[in-house]
mmCIF file of C-alpha atoms in Angstrom:
data_model
loop_
_atom_site.group_PDB
_atom_site.id
_atom_site.type_symbol
_atom_site.label_atom_id
_atom_site.label_comp_id
_atom_site.label_asym_id
_atom_site.label_seq_id
_atom_site.Cartn_x
_atom_site.Cartn_y
_atom_site.Cartn_z
ATOM 1 C CA UNK A 63 0.000 0.000 0.000
ATOM 2 C CA UNK A 64 0.981 3.639 -0.420
ATOM 3 C CA UNK A 65 0.766 6.048 2.524
ATOM 4 C CA UNK A 66 1.097 9.817 2.112
ATOM 5 C CA UNK A 67 3.539 10.934 4.829
ATOM 6 C CA UNK A 68 4.687 14.522 5.274
ATOM 7 C CA UNK A 69 4.274 15.213 1.558
ATOM 8 C CA UNK A 70 5.883 11.959 0.386
ATOM 9 C CA UNK A 71 4.134 8.830 -0.886
ATOM 10 C CA UNK A 72 5.622 5.864 1.011
ATOM 11 C CA UNK A 73 5.310 2.251 -0.084
ATOM 12 C CA UNK A 74 4.636 0.092 2.991
ATOM 13 C CA UNK A 75 3.720 -3.577 3.290
ATOM 14 C CA UNK A 76 2.323 -5.219 6.413
ATOM 15 C CA UNK A 77 2.075 -8.912 7.295
ATOM 16 C CA UNK A 78 0.808 -10.760 10.378
ATOM 17 C CA UNK A 79 -0.919 -9.756 13.597
ATOM 18 C CA UNK A 80 1.602 -10.180 16.429
ATOM 19 C CA UNK A 81 3.979 -7.721 18.056
ATOM 20 C CA UNK A 82 5.048 -5.116 15.485
ATOM 21 C CA UNK A 83 8.510 -5.435 13.937
ATOM 22 C CA UNK A 84 9.557 -2.509 11.745
ATOM 23 C CA UNK A 85 12.074 -3.536 9.060
ATOM 24 C CA UNK A 86 14.422 -1.044 7.386
ATOM 25 C CA UNK A 87 16.536 -2.067 4.390
ATOM 26 C CA UNK A 88 19.942 -0.774 3.320
ATOM 27 C CA UNK A 89 21.075 1.590 0.549
ATOM 28 C CA UNK A 90 19.892 0.317 -2.879
ATOM 29 C CA UNK A 91 17.451 -2.045 -1.129
ATOM 30 C CA UNK A 92 13.668 -2.158 -0.764
ATOM 31 C CA UNK A 93 10.952 -4.104 1.034
ATOM 32 C CA UNK A 94 12.085 -7.101 -1.045
ATOM 33 C CA UNK A 95 15.070 -7.395 1.320
ATOM 34 C CA UNK A 96 12.799 -8.822 3.996
ATOM 35 C CA UNK A 97 10.390 -11.002 1.984
ATOM 36 C CA UNK A 98 12.440 -14.195 2.574
ATOM 37 C CA UNK A 99 11.848 -13.765 6.326
ATOM 38 C CA UNK A 100 8.052 -13.915 6.179
ATOM 39 C CA UNK A 101 8.026 -17.674 6.968
ATOM 40 C CA UNK A 102 10.493 -17.218 9.855
ATOM 41 C CA UNK A 103 8.734 -14.313 11.558
ATOM 42 C CA UNK A 104 5.086 -15.371 11.246
ATOM 43 C CA UNK A 105 4.445 -14.545 14.923
ATOM 44 C CA UNK A 106 5.078 -10.829 14.361
ATOM 45 C CA UNK A 107 3.250 -8.020 12.654
ATOM 46 C CA UNK A 108 5.892 -7.137 10.077
ATOM 47 C CA UNK A 109 5.976 -3.566 8.783
ATOM 48 C CA UNK A 110 8.181 -3.312 5.683
ATOM 49 C CA UNK A 111 9.018 0.190 4.460
ATOM 50 C CA UNK A 112 10.633 1.377 1.240
ATOM 51 C CA UNK A 113 12.823 4.152 2.676
ATOM 52 C CA UNK A 114 12.551 7.514 0.920
ATOM 53 C CA UNK A 115 14.248 7.409 -2.492
ATOM 54 C CA UNK A 116 14.026 3.620 -2.698
ATOM 55 C CA UNK A 117 11.716 1.038 -4.203
ATOM 56 C CA UNK A 118 8.186 2.331 -4.786
ATOM 57 C CA UNK A 119 8.454 5.254 -2.355
ATOM 58 C CA UNK A 120 8.744 8.755 -3.833
ATOM 59 C CA UNK A 121 12.121 10.264 -4.735
ATOM 60 C CA UNK A 122 11.813 14.018 -4.048
ATOM 61 C CA UNK A 123 13.992 16.484 -5.935
ATOM 62 C CA UNK A 124 15.235 18.190 -2.759
ATOM 63 C CA UNK A 125 18.096 16.257 -1.064
ATOM 64 C CA UNK A 126 17.223 17.947 2.245
ATOM 65 C CA UNK A 127 13.956 15.967 2.336
ATOM 66 C CA UNK A 128 16.051 12.791 2.753
ATOM 67 C CA UNK A 129 17.739 13.909 5.986
ATOM 68 C CA UNK A 130 17.812 11.286 8.729
ATOM 69 C CA UNK A 131 15.746 13.362 11.136
ATOM 70 C CA UNK A 132 13.006 13.796 8.524
ATOM 71 C CA UNK A 133 13.077 10.127 7.567
ATOM 72 C CA UNK A 134 12.736 9.256 11.270
ATOM 73 C CA UNK A 135 9.754 11.612 11.542
ATOM 74 C CA UNK A 136 8.224 9.746 8.599
ATOM 75 C CA UNK A 137 8.580 6.450 10.479
ATOM 76 C CA UNK A 138 6.801 8.006 13.448
ATOM 77 C CA UNK A 139 3.898 8.925 11.160
ATOM 78 C CA UNK A 140 3.827 5.451 9.594
ATOM 79 C CA UNK A 141 3.472 3.826 13.020
ATOM 80 C CA UNK A 142 0.738 6.317 13.840
ATOM 81 C CA UNK A 143 -1.078 5.454 10.606
ATOM 82 C CA UNK A 144 -1.259 1.816 11.686
ATOM 83 C CA UNK A 145 -2.243 2.797 15.266
ATOM 84 C CA UNK A 146 0.964 1.278 16.617
ATOM 85 C CA UNK A 147 2.207 2.759 19.867
ATOM 86 C CA UNK A 148 5.676 1.253 19.452
ATOM 87 C CA UNK A 149 7.565 -1.495 17.625
ATOM 88 C CA UNK A 150 10.649 -3.642 17.614
ATOM 89 C CA UNK A 151 12.939 -1.975 15.064
ATOM 90 C CA UNK A 152 15.475 -3.756 12.860
ATOM 91 C CA UNK A 153 17.696 -1.914 10.398
ATOM 92 C CA UNK A 154 20.468 -2.991 8.047
ATOM 93 C CA UNK A 155 23.397 -0.679 7.196
ATOM 94 C CA UNK A 156 21.781 2.619 6.085
ATOM 95 C CA UNK A 157 18.514 1.311 7.525
ATOM 96 C CA UNK A 158 20.373 0.665 10.768
ATOM 97 C CA UNK A 159 21.515 4.274 10.896
ATOM 98 C CA UNK A 160 17.900 5.309 10.385
ATOM 99 C CA UNK A 161 16.741 2.855 13.072
ATOM 100 C CA UNK A 162 19.261 4.314 15.536
ATOM 101 C CA UNK A 163 18.166 7.851 14.661
ATOM 102 C CA UNK A 164 14.562 6.817 15.293
ATOM 103 C CA UNK A 165 15.473 5.274 18.669
ATOM 104 C CA UNK A 166 17.306 8.453 19.706
ATOM 105 C CA UNK A 167 14.596 10.891 18.586
ATOM 106 C CA UNK A 168 11.546 8.741 19.407
ATOM 107 C CA UNK A 169 12.650 6.426 22.239
ATOM 108 C CA UNK A 170 9.054 5.836 23.361
ATOM 109 C CA UNK A 171 8.369 4.261 19.953
ATOM 110 C CA UNK A 172 11.032 1.543 20.187
ATOM 111 C CA UNK A 173 10.608 -1.710 22.149
ATOM 112 C CA UNK A 174 13.889 -3.280 21.084
ATOM 113 C CA UNK A 175 16.535 -2.121 18.623
ATOM 114 C CA UNK A 176 18.470 -4.425 16.296
ATOM 115 C CA UNK A 177 21.277 -2.924 14.212
ATOM 116 C CA UNK A 178 22.893 -5.045 11.498
ATOM 117 C CA UNK A 179 26.238 -3.814 10.133
ATOM 118 C CA UNK A 180 25.558 -0.217 11.055
ATOM 119 C CA UNK A 181 27.088 2.819 12.748
ATOM 120 C CA UNK A 182 26.215 6.036 14.628
ATOM 121 C CA UNK A 183 27.932 8.130 11.948
ATOM 122 C CA UNK A 184 31.399 9.661 11.763
ATOM 123 C CA UNK A 185 33.025 11.240 14.794
ATOM 124 C CA UNK A 186 34.704 14.367 13.420
ATOM 125 C CA UNK A 187 33.671 17.146 11.051
ATOM 126 C CA UNK A 188 36.764 16.459 8.964
ATOM 127 C CA UNK A 189 35.695 12.837 8.453
ATOM 128 C CA UNK A 190 32.174 13.967 7.615
ATOM 129 C CA UNK A 191 33.363 16.559 5.077
ATOM 130 C CA UNK A 192 35.586 14.033 3.324
ATOM 131 C CA UNK A 193 32.777 11.472 3.214
ATOM 132 C CA UNK A 194 30.290 14.038 1.869
ATOM 133 C CA UNK A 195 32.691 14.843 -0.975
ATOM 134 C CA UNK A 196 32.935 11.165 -1.889
ATOM 135 C CA UNK A 197 29.178 10.703 -1.622
ATOM 136 C CA UNK A 198 28.534 13.748 -3.823
ATOM 137 C CA UNK A 199 30.919 12.389 -6.462
ATOM 138 C CA UNK A 200 29.112 9.053 -6.327
ATOM 139 C CA UNK A 201 25.713 10.762 -6.549
ATOM 140 C CA UNK A 202 26.813 12.665 -9.655
ATOM 141 C CA UNK A 203 28.106 9.425 -11.149
ATOM 142 C CA UNK A 204 24.730 7.740 -10.599
ATOM 143 C CA UNK A 205 22.924 10.646 -12.266
ATOM 144 C CA UNK A 206 25.335 10.733 -15.195
ATOM 145 C CA UNK A 207 25.699 7.028 -15.966
ATOM 146 C CA UNK A 208 22.508 5.535 -14.549
ATOM 147 C CA UNK A 209 21.538 2.845 -12.072
ATOM 148 C CA UNK A 210 22.741 -0.164 -14.068
ATOM 149 C CA UNK A 211 26.318 1.109 -14.337
ATOM 150 C CA UNK A 212 26.292 2.096 -10.671
ATOM 151 C CA UNK A 213 25.011 -1.296 -9.498
ATOM 152 C CA UNK A 214 27.754 -3.002 -11.488
ATOM 153 C CA UNK A 215 30.300 -0.943 -9.570
ATOM 154 C CA UNK A 216 28.506 -1.167 -6.209
ATOM 155 C CA UNK A 217 28.185 -4.953 -6.123
ATOM 156 C CA UNK A 218 31.902 -5.321 -6.830
ATOM 157 C CA UNK A 219 32.969 -3.282 -3.812
ATOM 158 C CA UNK A 220 35.162 -5.176 -1.288
ATOM 159 C CA UNK A 221 32.376 -4.663 1.294
ATOM 160 C CA UNK A 222 30.215 -7.125 -0.641
ATOM 161 C CA UNK A 223 32.931 -9.555 -1.763
ATOM 162 C CA UNK A 224 31.622 -12.362 0.447
ATOM 163 C CA UNK A 225 28.307 -12.278 -1.440
ATOM 164 C CA UNK A 226 30.105 -13.851 -4.392
ATOM 165 C CA UNK A 227 29.890 -17.087 -2.387
ATOM 166 C CA UNK A 228 26.098 -17.055 -2.574
ATOM 167 C CA UNK A 229 24.166 -19.137 -5.124
ATOM 168 C CA UNK A 230 23.848 -17.322 -8.445
ATOM 169 C CA UNK A 231 20.068 -17.216 -8.050
ATOM 170 C CA UNK A 232 20.405 -15.304 -4.765
ATOM 171 C CA UNK A 233 22.997 -12.941 -6.254
ATOM 172 C CA UNK A 234 20.582 -12.217 -9.097
ATOM 173 C CA UNK A 235 17.747 -11.496 -6.663
ATOM 174 C CA UNK A 236 19.940 -8.959 -4.856
ATOM 175 C CA UNK A 237 20.977 -7.423 -8.167
ATOM 176 C CA UNK A 238 17.369 -7.136 -9.349
ATOM 177 C CA UNK A 239 16.391 -5.426 -6.106
ATOM 178 C CA UNK A 240 19.146 -2.865 -6.586
ATOM 179 C CA UNK A 241 18.254 -2.302 -10.242
ATOM 180 C CA UNK A 242 14.634 -1.574 -9.337
ATOM 181 C CA UNK A 243 15.693 1.735 -7.806
ATOM 182 C CA UNK A 244 15.994 5.043 -9.658
ATOM 183 C CA UNK A 245 18.944 7.368 -10.152
ATOM 184 C CA UNK A 246 17.397 10.436 -8.501
ATOM 185 C CA UNK A 247 16.401 8.526 -5.373
ATOM 186 C CA UNK A 248 19.784 6.869 -4.902
ATOM 187 C CA UNK A 249 21.736 10.057 -5.621
ATOM 188 C CA UNK A 250 19.686 12.147 -3.215
ATOM 189 C CA UNK A 251 19.834 9.425 -0.564
ATOM 190 C CA UNK A 252 23.613 9.793 -0.619
ATOM 191 C CA UNK A 253 23.291 13.573 -0.420
ATOM 192 C CA UNK A 254 20.621 13.649 2.278
ATOM 193 C CA UNK A 255 21.198 10.605 4.481
ATOM 194 C CA UNK A 256 24.711 9.481 3.617
ATOM 195 C CA UNK A 257 27.084 8.631 6.471
ATOM 196 C CA UNK A 258 28.837 11.988 6.075
ATOM 197 C CA UNK A 259 25.625 13.976 5.943
ATOM 198 C CA UNK A 260 23.944 12.532 9.038
ATOM 199 C CA UNK A 261 24.723 13.856 12.526
ATOM 200 C CA UNK A 262 27.256 11.973 14.606
ATOM 201 C CA UNK A 263 25.361 10.122 17.330
ATOM 202 C CA UNK A 264 28.365 8.725 19.191
ATOM 203 C CA UNK A 265 27.800 11.111 22.101
ATOM 204 C CA UNK A 266 24.118 10.131 22.355
ATOM 205 C CA UNK A 267 24.526 6.356 22.506
ATOM 206 C CA UNK A 268 24.630 6.398 26.306
ATOM 207 C CA UNK A 269 21.045 7.725 26.286
ATOM 208 C CA UNK A 270 19.699 4.767 24.265
ATOM 209 C CA UNK A 271 18.204 2.652 27.033
ATOM 210 C CA UNK A 272 16.093 0.228 25.000
ATOM 211 C CA UNK A 273 17.409 -3.349 24.685
ATOM 212 C CA UNK A 274 19.798 -3.219 21.733
ATOM 213 C CA UNK A 275 21.426 -5.940 19.656
ATOM 214 C CA UNK A 276 24.428 -5.215 17.434
ATOM 215 C CA UNK A 277 25.089 -7.710 14.649
ATOM 216 C CA UNK A 278 28.150 -7.937 12.430
ATOM 217 C CA UNK A 279 29.592 -10.583 10.136
ATOM 218 C CA UNK A 280 33.034 -11.935 11.004
ATOM 219 C CA UNK A 281 34.377 -11.053 7.535
ATOM 220 C CA UNK A 282 33.187 -7.437 7.863
ATOM 221 C CA UNK A 283 36.051 -6.255 10.046
ATOM 222 C CA UNK A 284 35.283 -2.546 9.756
ATOM 223 C CA UNK A 285 31.730 -2.848 11.069
ATOM 224 C CA UNK A 286 32.713 -5.357 13.727
ATOM 225 C CA UNK A 287 35.173 -2.770 15.065
ATOM 226 C CA UNK A 288 32.434 -0.142 15.028
ATOM 227 C CA UNK A 289 30.041 -2.503 16.835
ATOM 228 C CA UNK A 290 32.648 -3.304 19.488
ATOM 229 C CA UNK A 291 33.069 0.399 20.183
ATOM 230 C CA UNK A 292 29.329 1.109 20.145
ATOM 231 C CA UNK A 293 28.841 -1.653 22.702
ATOM 232 C CA UNK A 294 30.999 0.287 25.164
ATOM 233 C CA UNK A 295 28.590 3.238 25.067
ATOM 234 C CA UNK A 296 25.172 1.581 24.816
ATOM 235 C CA UNK A 297 23.933 0.818 28.361
ATOM 236 C CA UNK A 298 21.542 -2.037 27.490
ATOM 237 C CA UNK A 299 23.331 -3.778 24.667
ATOM 238 C CA UNK A 300 24.673 -7.085 23.463
ATOM 239 C CA UNK A 301 26.678 -7.906 20.365
ATOM 240 C CA UNK A 302 26.834 -11.011 18.199
ATOM 241 C CA UNK A 303 29.488 -11.659 15.577
ATOM 242 C CA UNK A 304 28.037 -14.072 13.010
ATOM 243 C CA UNK A 305 30.472 -16.586 11.556
ATOM 244 C CA UNK A 306 30.927 -17.059 7.816
ATOM 245 C CA UNK A 307 29.194 -13.797 6.965
ATOM 246 C CA UNK A 308 30.178 -10.392 5.674
ATOM 247 C CA UNK A 309 28.262 -7.102 5.619
ATOM 248 C CA UNK A 310 24.845 -8.516 4.658
ATOM 249 C CA UNK A 311 24.292 -11.208 7.282
ATOM 250 C CA UNK A 312 20.607 -11.456 6.396
ATOM 251 C CA UNK A 313 21.431 -12.857 2.956
ATOM 252 C CA UNK A 314 24.663 -14.705 3.752
ATOM 253 C CA UNK A 315 23.351 -16.539 6.838
ATOM 254 C CA UNK A 316 19.595 -16.134 6.481
ATOM 255 C CA UNK A 317 18.353 -18.866 8.819
ATOM 256 C CA UNK A 318 20.852 -18.030 11.563
ATOM 257 C CA UNK A 319 19.978 -14.342 11.246
ATOM 258 C CA UNK A 320 16.252 -15.080 11.527
ATOM 259 C CA UNK A 321 16.742 -17.148 14.680
ATOM 260 C CA UNK A 322 19.024 -14.574 16.313
ATOM 261 C CA UNK A 323 16.456 -11.817 15.781
ATOM 262 C CA UNK A 324 13.538 -13.901 17.083
ATOM 263 C CA UNK A 325 15.420 -15.072 20.158
ATOM 264 C CA UNK A 326 16.612 -11.589 21.034
ATOM 265 C CA UNK A 327 13.122 -10.110 20.824
ATOM 266 C CA UNK A 328 11.687 -12.967 22.891
ATOM 267 C CA UNK A 329 14.318 -12.553 25.610
ATOM 268 C CA UNK A 330 14.524 -8.784 25.719
ATOM 269 C CA UNK A 331 11.016 -7.545 24.989
ATOM 270 C CA UNK A 332 9.931 -4.843 27.420
#
């Protein structure tokens, strides 16, 4: 279904009738990211959202409309639309950064927080400026050469090297999901909610009191280091390093990922 939220048409899909679990995909993803988990999470009310600029959700012309704080406000409205007081929130990579933003700005809306291969942003303004320059160059490249050329480059990044181990059919599914995005949406997502553009939330982690689970894949050393450091600041947190997985644990170790999420929610629900 499409929901008009703060001037933007959002594509949202909902399944089941149990406790609500809000699912947020990564950059170049969509609600399709989470479809394989429908059989695993039948006991939950799953709320799948195409984040602004992705999938079937609108791609506004103004990059400022993609800012993390505004995207988090959109999530608040989506929960309100479904008459949901709060939800368990799971986000992957960019979706994890959005999930963390939501937990910081709307703590009363979050029952538990699960962050897969994510971060609270960059610590210094210098790091942020350098990252914004790289993201702007990438955004211009997407606009100039199109989504297909970008996806070819994106899927060959070292961050996703471990996905080459997946069956070809699964690799093609991931590729198709990425290709079903549009150049304007992806470019403006980098400009508006890229890691350099978002605020640094390192100094606010100590205020996140909801039960939090950090997940990283053992082959994703960068994000495991980030998770280890985040764990030192989050007061109600545990971390799991998943073996034989890289950045996208949910596709590289699907069944294990599904069980970890279910068990955490069952144990830590408030």
